[in-house]
Short mmCIF file of C-alpha atoms in Angstrom, two decimals:
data_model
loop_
_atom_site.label_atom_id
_atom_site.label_comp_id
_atom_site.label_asym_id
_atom_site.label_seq_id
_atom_site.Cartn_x
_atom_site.Cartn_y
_atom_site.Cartn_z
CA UNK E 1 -25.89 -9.58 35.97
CA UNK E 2 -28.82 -11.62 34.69
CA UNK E 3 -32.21 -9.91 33.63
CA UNK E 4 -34.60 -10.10 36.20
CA UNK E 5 -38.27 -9.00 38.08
CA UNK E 6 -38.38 -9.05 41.62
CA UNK E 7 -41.40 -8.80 44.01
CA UNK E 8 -42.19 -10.36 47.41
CA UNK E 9 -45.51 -9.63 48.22
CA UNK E 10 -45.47 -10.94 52.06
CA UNK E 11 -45.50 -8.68 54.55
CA UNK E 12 -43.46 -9.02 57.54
CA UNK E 13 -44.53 -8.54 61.10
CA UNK E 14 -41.15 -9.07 63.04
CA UNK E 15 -40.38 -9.12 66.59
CA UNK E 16 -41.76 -10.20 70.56
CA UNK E 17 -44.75 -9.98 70.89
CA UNK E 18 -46.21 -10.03 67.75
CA UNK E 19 -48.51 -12.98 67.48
CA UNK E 20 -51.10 -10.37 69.01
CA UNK E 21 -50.69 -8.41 65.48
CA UNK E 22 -53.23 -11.20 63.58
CA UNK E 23 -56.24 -9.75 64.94
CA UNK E 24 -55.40 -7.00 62.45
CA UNK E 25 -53.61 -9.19 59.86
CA UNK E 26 -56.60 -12.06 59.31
CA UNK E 27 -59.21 -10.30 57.44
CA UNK E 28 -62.27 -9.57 59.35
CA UNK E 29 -65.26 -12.30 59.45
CA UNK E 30 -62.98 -15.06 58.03
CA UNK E 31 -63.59 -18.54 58.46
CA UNK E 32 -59.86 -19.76 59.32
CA UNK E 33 -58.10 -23.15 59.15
CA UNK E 34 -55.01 -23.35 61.79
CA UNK E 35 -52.65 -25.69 60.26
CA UNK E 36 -49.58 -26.94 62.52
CA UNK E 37 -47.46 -30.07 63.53
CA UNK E 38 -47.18 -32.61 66.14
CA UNK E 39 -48.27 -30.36 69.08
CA UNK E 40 -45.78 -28.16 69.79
CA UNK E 41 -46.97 -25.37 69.50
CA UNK E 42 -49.45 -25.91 72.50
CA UNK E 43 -46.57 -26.93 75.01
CA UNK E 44 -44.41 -23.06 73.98
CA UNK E 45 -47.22 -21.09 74.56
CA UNK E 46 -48.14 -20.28 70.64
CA UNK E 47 -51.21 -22.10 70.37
CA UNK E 48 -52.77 -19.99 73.34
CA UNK E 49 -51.48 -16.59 71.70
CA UNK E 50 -52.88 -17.54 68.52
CA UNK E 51 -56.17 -18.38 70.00
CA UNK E 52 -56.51 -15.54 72.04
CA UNK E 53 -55.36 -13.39 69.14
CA UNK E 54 -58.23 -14.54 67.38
CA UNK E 55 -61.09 -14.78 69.43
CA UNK E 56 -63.41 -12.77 67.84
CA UNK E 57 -62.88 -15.29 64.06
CA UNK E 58 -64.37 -18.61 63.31
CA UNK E 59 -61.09 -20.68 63.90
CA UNK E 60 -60.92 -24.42 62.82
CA UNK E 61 -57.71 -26.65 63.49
CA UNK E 62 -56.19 -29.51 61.51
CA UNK E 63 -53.14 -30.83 62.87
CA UNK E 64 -50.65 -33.60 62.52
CA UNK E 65 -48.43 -31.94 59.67
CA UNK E 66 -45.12 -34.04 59.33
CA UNK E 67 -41.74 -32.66 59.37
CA UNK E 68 -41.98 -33.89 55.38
CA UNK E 69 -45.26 -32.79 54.80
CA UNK E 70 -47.08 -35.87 53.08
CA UNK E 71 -49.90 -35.73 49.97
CA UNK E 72 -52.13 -38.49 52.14
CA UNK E 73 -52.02 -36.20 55.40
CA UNK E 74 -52.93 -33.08 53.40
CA UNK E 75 -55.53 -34.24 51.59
CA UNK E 76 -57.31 -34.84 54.48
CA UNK E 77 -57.14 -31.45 55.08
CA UNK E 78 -58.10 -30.19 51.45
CA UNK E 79 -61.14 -31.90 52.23
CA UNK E 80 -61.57 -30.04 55.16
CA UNK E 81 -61.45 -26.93 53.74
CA UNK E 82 -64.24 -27.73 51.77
CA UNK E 83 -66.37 -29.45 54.66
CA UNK E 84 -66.01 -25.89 56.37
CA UNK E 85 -66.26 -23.60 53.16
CA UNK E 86 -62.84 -22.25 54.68
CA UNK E 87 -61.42 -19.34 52.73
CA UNK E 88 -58.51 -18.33 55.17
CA UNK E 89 -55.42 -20.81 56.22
CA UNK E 90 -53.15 -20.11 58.66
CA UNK E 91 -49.79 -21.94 59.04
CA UNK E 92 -48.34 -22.30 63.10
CA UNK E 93 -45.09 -24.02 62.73
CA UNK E 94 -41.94 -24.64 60.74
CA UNK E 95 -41.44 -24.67 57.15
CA UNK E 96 -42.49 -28.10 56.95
CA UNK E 97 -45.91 -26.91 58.18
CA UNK E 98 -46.05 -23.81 55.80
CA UNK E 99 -44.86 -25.54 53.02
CA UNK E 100 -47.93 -28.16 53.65
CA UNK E 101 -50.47 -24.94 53.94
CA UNK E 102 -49.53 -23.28 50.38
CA UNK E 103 -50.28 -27.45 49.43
CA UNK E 104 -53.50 -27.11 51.03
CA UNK E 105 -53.91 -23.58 49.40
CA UNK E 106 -53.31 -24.72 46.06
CA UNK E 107 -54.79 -28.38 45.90
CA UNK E 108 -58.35 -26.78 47.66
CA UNK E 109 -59.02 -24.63 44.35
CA UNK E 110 -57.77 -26.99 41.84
CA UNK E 111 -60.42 -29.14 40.17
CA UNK E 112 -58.44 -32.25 39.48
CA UNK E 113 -55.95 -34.72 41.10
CA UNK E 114 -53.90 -32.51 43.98
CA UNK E 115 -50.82 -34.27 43.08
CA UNK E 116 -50.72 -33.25 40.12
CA UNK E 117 -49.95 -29.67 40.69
CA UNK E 118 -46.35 -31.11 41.49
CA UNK E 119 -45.91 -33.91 39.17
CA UNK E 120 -47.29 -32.35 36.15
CA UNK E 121 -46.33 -28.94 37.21
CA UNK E 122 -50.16 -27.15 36.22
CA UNK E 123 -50.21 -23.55 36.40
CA UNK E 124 -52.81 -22.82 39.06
CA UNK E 125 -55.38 -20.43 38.51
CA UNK E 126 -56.70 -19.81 42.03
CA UNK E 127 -55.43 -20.91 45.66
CA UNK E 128 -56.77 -20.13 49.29
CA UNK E 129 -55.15 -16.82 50.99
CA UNK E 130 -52.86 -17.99 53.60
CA UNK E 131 -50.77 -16.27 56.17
CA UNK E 132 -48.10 -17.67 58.94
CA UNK E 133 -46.28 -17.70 62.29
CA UNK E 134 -42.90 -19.14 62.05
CA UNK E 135 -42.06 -21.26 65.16
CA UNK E 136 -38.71 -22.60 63.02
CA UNK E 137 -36.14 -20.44 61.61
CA UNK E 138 -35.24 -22.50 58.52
CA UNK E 139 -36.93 -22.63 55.09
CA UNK E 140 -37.40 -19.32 54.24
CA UNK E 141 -40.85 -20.60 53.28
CA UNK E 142 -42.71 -17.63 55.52
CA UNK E 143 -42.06 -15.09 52.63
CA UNK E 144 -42.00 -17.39 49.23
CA UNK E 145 -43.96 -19.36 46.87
CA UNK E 146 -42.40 -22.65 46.56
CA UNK E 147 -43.16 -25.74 48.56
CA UNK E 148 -41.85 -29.57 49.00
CA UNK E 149 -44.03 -31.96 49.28
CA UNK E 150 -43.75 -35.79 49.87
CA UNK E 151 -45.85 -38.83 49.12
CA UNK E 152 -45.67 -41.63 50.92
CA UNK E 153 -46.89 -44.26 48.71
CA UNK E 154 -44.87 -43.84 45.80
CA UNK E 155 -41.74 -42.22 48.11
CA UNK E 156 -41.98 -39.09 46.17
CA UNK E 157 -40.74 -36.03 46.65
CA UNK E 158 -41.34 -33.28 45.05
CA UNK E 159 -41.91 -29.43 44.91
CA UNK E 160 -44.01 -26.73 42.78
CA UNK E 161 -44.60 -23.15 42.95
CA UNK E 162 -46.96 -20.32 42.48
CA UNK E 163 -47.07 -16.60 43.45
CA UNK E 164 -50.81 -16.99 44.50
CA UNK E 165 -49.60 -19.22 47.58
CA UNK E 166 -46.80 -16.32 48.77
CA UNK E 167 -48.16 -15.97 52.45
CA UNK E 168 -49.78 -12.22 52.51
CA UNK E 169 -48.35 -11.99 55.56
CA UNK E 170 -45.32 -13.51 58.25
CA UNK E 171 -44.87 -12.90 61.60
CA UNK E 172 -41.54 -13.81 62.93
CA UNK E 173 -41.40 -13.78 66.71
CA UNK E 174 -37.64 -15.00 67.97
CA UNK E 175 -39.12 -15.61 71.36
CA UNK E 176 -41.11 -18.64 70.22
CA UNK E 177 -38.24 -20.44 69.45
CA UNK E 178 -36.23 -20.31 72.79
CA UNK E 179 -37.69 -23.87 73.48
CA UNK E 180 -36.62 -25.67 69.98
CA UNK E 181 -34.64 -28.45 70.73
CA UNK E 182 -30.80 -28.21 69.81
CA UNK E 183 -31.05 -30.81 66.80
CA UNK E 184 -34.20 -28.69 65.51
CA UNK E 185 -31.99 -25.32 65.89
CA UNK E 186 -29.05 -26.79 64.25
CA UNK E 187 -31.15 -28.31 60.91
CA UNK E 188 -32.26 -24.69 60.62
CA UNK E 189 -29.36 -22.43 60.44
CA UNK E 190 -27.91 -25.67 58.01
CA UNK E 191 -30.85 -25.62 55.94
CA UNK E 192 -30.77 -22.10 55.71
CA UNK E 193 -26.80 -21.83 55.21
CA UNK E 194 -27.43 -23.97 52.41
CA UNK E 195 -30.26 -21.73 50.94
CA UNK E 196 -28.19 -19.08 50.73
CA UNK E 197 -25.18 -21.47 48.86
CA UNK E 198 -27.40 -22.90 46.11
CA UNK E 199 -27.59 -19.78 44.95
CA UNK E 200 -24.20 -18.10 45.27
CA UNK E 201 -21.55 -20.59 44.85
CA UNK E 202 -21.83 -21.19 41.25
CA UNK E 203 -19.69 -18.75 38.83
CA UNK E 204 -19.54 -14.75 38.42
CA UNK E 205 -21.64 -12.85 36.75
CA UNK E 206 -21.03 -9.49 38.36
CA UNK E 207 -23.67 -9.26 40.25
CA UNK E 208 -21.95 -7.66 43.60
CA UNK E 209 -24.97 -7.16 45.54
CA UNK E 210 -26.11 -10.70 45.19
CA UNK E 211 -22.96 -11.94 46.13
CA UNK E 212 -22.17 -9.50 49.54
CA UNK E 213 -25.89 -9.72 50.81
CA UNK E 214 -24.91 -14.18 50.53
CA UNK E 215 -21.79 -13.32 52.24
CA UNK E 216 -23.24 -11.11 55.27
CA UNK E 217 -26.03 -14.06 55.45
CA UNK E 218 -23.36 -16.47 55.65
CA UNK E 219 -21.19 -14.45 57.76
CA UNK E 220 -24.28 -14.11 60.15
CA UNK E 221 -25.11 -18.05 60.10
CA UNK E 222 -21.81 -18.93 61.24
CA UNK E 223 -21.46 -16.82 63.73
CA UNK E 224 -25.10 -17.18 65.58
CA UNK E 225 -25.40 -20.49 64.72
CA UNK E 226 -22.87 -21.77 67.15
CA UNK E 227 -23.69 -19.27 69.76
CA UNK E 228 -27.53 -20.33 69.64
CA UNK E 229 -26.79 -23.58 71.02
CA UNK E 230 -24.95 -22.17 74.05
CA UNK E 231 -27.45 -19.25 74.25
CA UNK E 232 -30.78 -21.11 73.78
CA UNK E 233 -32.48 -17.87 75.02
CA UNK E 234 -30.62 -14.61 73.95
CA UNK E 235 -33.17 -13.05 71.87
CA UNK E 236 -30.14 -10.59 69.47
CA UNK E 237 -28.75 -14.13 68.48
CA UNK E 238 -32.42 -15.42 67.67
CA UNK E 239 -33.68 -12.40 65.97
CA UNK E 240 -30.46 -12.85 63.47
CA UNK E 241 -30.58 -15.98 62.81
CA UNK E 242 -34.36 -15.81 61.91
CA UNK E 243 -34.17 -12.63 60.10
CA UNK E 244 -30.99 -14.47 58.04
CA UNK E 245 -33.10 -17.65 57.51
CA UNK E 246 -35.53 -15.27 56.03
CA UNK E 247 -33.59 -13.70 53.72
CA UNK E 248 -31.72 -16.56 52.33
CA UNK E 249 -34.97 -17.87 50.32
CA UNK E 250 -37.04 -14.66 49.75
CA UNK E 251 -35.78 -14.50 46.76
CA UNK E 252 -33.77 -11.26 46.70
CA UNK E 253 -30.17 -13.31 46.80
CA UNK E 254 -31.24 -15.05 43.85
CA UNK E 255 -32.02 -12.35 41.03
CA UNK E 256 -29.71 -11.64 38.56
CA UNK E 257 -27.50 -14.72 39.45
CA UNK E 258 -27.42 -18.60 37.90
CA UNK E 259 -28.77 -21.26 40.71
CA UNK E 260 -27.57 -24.29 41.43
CA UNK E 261 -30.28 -26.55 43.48
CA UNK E 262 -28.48 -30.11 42.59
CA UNK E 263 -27.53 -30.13 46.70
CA UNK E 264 -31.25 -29.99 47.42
CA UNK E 265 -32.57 -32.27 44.43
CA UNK E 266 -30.25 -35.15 45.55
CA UNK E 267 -31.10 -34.33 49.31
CA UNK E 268 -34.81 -34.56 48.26
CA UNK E 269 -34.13 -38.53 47.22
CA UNK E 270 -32.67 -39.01 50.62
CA UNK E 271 -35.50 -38.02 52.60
CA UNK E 272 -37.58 -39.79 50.56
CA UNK E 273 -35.82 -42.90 50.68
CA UNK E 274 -34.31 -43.58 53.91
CA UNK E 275 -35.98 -40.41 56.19
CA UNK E 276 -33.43 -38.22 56.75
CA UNK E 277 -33.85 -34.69 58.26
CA UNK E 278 -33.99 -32.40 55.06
CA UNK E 279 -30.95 -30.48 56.46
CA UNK E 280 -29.06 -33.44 57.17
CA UNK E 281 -29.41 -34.51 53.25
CA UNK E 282 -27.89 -31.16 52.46
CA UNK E 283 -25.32 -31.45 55.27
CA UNK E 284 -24.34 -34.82 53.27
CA UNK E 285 -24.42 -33.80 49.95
CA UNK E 286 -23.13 -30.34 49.60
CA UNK E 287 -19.51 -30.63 50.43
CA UNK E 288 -19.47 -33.33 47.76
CA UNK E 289 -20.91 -31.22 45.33
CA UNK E 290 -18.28 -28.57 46.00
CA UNK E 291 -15.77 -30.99 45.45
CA UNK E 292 -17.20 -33.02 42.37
CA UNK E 293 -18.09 -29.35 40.79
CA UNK E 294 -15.01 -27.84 41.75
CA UNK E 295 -13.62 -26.81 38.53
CA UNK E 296 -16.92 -25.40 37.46
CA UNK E 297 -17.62 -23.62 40.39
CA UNK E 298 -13.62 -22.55 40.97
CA UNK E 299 -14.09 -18.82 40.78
CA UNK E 300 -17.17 -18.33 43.46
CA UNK E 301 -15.45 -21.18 45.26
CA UNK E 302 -11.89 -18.79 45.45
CA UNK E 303 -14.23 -16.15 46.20
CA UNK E 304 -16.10 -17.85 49.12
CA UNK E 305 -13.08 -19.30 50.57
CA UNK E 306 -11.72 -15.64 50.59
CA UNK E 307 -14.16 -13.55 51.34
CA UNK E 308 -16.02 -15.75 54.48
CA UNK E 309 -13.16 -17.64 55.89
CA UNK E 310 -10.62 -15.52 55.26
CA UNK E 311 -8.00 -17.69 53.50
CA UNK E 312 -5.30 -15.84 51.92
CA UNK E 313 -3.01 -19.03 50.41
CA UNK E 314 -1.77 -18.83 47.20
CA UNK E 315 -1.84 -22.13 46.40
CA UNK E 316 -5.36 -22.22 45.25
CA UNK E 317 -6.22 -25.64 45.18
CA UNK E 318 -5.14 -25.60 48.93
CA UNK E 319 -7.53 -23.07 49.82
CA UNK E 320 -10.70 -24.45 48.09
CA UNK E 321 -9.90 -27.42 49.60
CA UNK E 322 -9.79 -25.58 53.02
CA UNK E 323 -13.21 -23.85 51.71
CA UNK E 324 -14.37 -27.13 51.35
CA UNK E 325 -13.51 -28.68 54.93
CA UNK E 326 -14.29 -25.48 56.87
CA UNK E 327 -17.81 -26.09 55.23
CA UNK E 328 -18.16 -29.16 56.62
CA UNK E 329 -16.89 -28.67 59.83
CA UNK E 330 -19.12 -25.91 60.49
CA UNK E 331 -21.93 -28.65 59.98
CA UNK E 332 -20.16 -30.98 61.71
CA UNK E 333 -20.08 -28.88 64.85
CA UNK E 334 -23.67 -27.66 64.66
CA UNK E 335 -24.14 -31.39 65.35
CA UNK E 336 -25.21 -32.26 61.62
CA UNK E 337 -23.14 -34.91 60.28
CA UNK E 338 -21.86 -35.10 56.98
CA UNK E 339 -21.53 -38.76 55.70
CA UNK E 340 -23.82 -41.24 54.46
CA UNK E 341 -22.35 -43.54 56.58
CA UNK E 342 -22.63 -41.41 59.95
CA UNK E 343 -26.59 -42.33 58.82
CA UNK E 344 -25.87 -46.00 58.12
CA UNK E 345 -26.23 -45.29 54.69
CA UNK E 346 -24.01 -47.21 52.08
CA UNK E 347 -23.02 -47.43 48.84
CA UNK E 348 -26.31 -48.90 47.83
CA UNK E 349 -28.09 -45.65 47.67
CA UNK E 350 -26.18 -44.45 45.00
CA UNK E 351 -28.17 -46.84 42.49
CA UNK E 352 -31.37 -45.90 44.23
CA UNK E 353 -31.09 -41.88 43.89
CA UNK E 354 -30.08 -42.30 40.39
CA UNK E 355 -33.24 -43.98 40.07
CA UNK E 356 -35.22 -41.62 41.67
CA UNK E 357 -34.40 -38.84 39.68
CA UNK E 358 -34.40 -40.81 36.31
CA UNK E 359 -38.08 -41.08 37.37
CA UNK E 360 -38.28 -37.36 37.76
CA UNK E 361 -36.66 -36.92 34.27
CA UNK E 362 -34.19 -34.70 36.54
CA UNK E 363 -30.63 -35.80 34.63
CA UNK E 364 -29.30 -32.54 34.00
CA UNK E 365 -28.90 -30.67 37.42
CA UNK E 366 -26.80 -27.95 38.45
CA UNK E 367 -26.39 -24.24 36.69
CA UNK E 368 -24.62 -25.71 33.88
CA UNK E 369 -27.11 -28.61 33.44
CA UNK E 370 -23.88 -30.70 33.65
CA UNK E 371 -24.56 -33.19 36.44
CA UNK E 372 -25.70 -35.66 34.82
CA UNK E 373 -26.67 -39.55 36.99
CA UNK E 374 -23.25 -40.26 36.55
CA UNK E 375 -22.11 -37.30 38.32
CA UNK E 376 -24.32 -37.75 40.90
CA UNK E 377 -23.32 -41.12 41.77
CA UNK E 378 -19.89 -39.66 41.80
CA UNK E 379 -21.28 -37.15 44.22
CA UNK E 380 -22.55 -39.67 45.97
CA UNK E 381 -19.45 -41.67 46.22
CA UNK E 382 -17.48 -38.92 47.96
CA UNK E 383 -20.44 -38.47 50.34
CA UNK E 384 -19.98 -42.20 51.86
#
């Protein structure tokens, strides 16, 4: 096992009924900026619990967050944090909407360009306390301090972190998401399944716990994932898959072990250039990744086909190959398709992602720094 430090600062506050909890969780005699998306949130009831949960504090609202949070639509709310002399934000939505807060955080105490804090990577000194309620079950983004963040102009997208923009606090009601739509539900437990994969399906380094907490989360995923669809209002199988989408990014699945992330930084380009769904870029690219890396990755990829399938064959190529295929039909019948072409996407974009991350300097991805552009248009090519 790798050498490691672990801390997640965030506190959760799980379970119905909970929104009620930030009367105690905002500090007293804060002046707050709500941050959420297109509006949900007041059709499902969770704008009127927040409100009424917070009477008593000087509450301001910016919304309008995109499911790919954008630079130009945050920076319109940097400056309003500064308008209002706000010193509290709190995120109402998805991971898309959380991820744009800790921007918003960060950029509203940094004295220079905002973008750079993800182009250039600066340390930051200082950001604005935040805290959430997760209406999305997908990101893991409620309890860590990372963020992806897009810009239009340029079709950039990119991510940073920082622990001074870990939420201080989550509260995870399963309730609020009974009236997600099906497609919404499904790019969740992917993007979450995912999570959890980019950081256990890359080689052995004994680190057991790692690798049987990745396998219950996995376990979990496919099992409630399906069932959620059916069950759009059974609150056992949303509580699990929340709680799982939790735990697949909070960090405590990824100490001790090598990452991968190539699945996601390929992903990213797609968004950016032809506005795909984050999970459906992941839903594309990761089978192909298992099957491009699958000599590198043979050992965790014996072990996954093993130990969460249940394969027994002794033919091994046969059962990563199986591993490989029940992978994507798991996305396939969560509704997430897993071809470029199922997207109208050809063989163009393999040229254009290349060039996207040769812009980003990113030419050594994966945990052996071994794919390199002409791996990834490999990866690519399998993905068509």
């Amino acid at each position: 096992m790798l050498n490691f430090t672990f801390q997640n600062p965030t506190r959760i506050v799980f379970g119905e009924g909970q929104i009620k909890a930030l009367r105690q969780l905002v500090p007293a005699g804060a002046r707050v900026l709500m941050t959420y998306g297109g509006g949900s949130i007041k059709h499902n009831g969770v704008y009127d619990q927040v409100k009424a949960a917070l009477a008593d504090i000087e509450l301001f609202e910016f919304g309008g967050i995109e499911p790919n949070p954008s630079y130009e639509t945050l920076s319109k709310a940097v400056e309003m944090v500064h308008a209002q002399r706000i010193d509290f934000l709190l995120a109402v939505g998805g991971g898309s909407v959380v991820d744009g807060t800790k921007y918003i955080a960060a950029a509203a105490r940094y004295d220079g360009e905002g973008w750079d804090i993800l182009s250039k990577q600066v340390k930051l000194k200082a950001a604005v306390a935040l805290g959430c309620v997760l209406t999305l079950p997908a990101t893991g983004s409620e309890s860590n301090g990372f963020a992806v963040i897009t810009k239009q102009a340029t079709q950039q997208k990119l991510s940073f972190g920082s622990p001074l923009v870990y939420p201080q606090f989550a509260v995870l009601d399963p309730t609020v998401t009974y009236s997600l739509p099906a497609k919404q539900l499904a790019n969740g437990v992917v993007d979450a399944y995912i999570h959890v994969m980019e950081q256990y399906l890359t080689y052995p380094v004994g680190a057991a716990v790692q690798d049987r907490f990745a396998e219950g989360l996995l376990l979990t995923l496919l099992e409630f994932g399906p069932k959620a669809v059916q069950a759009p209002q059974d609150y056992n199988i949303r509580s699990n898959l929340m709680w799982s989408a939790t735990m697949a990014l909070n960090g405590l699945i990824g100490v001790g072990v090598p990452q991968d992330w190539s699945t996601h930084m390929i992903g990213h380009q797609l968004t950016a250039l032809y506005g795909l769904d984050h999970a459906q870029t992941l839903a594309i690219v990761l089978p192909a990744v298992m099957q491009q890396q699958r000599e590198q990755k043979r050992d965790k990829l014996l072990q996954y086909g093993r130990r969460v399938f249940g394969l027994e064959h002794n033919d091994e190529e046969r059962l990563i190959d199986e591993a490989i295929s029940h992978t994507r039909a798991f996305f396939e019948q969560m509704g997430v398709p897993t071809r470029l072409a199922d997207y109208g996407i050809t063989a163009e974009a393999k040229a254009a992602v290349v060039a996207k991350l040769a812009e980003l300097k990113a030419d050594r991805l994966g945990e052996h720094g071994d794919i390199t552009p002409d791996v990834v248009a490999q990866i690519l090519q399998r993905a068509l």
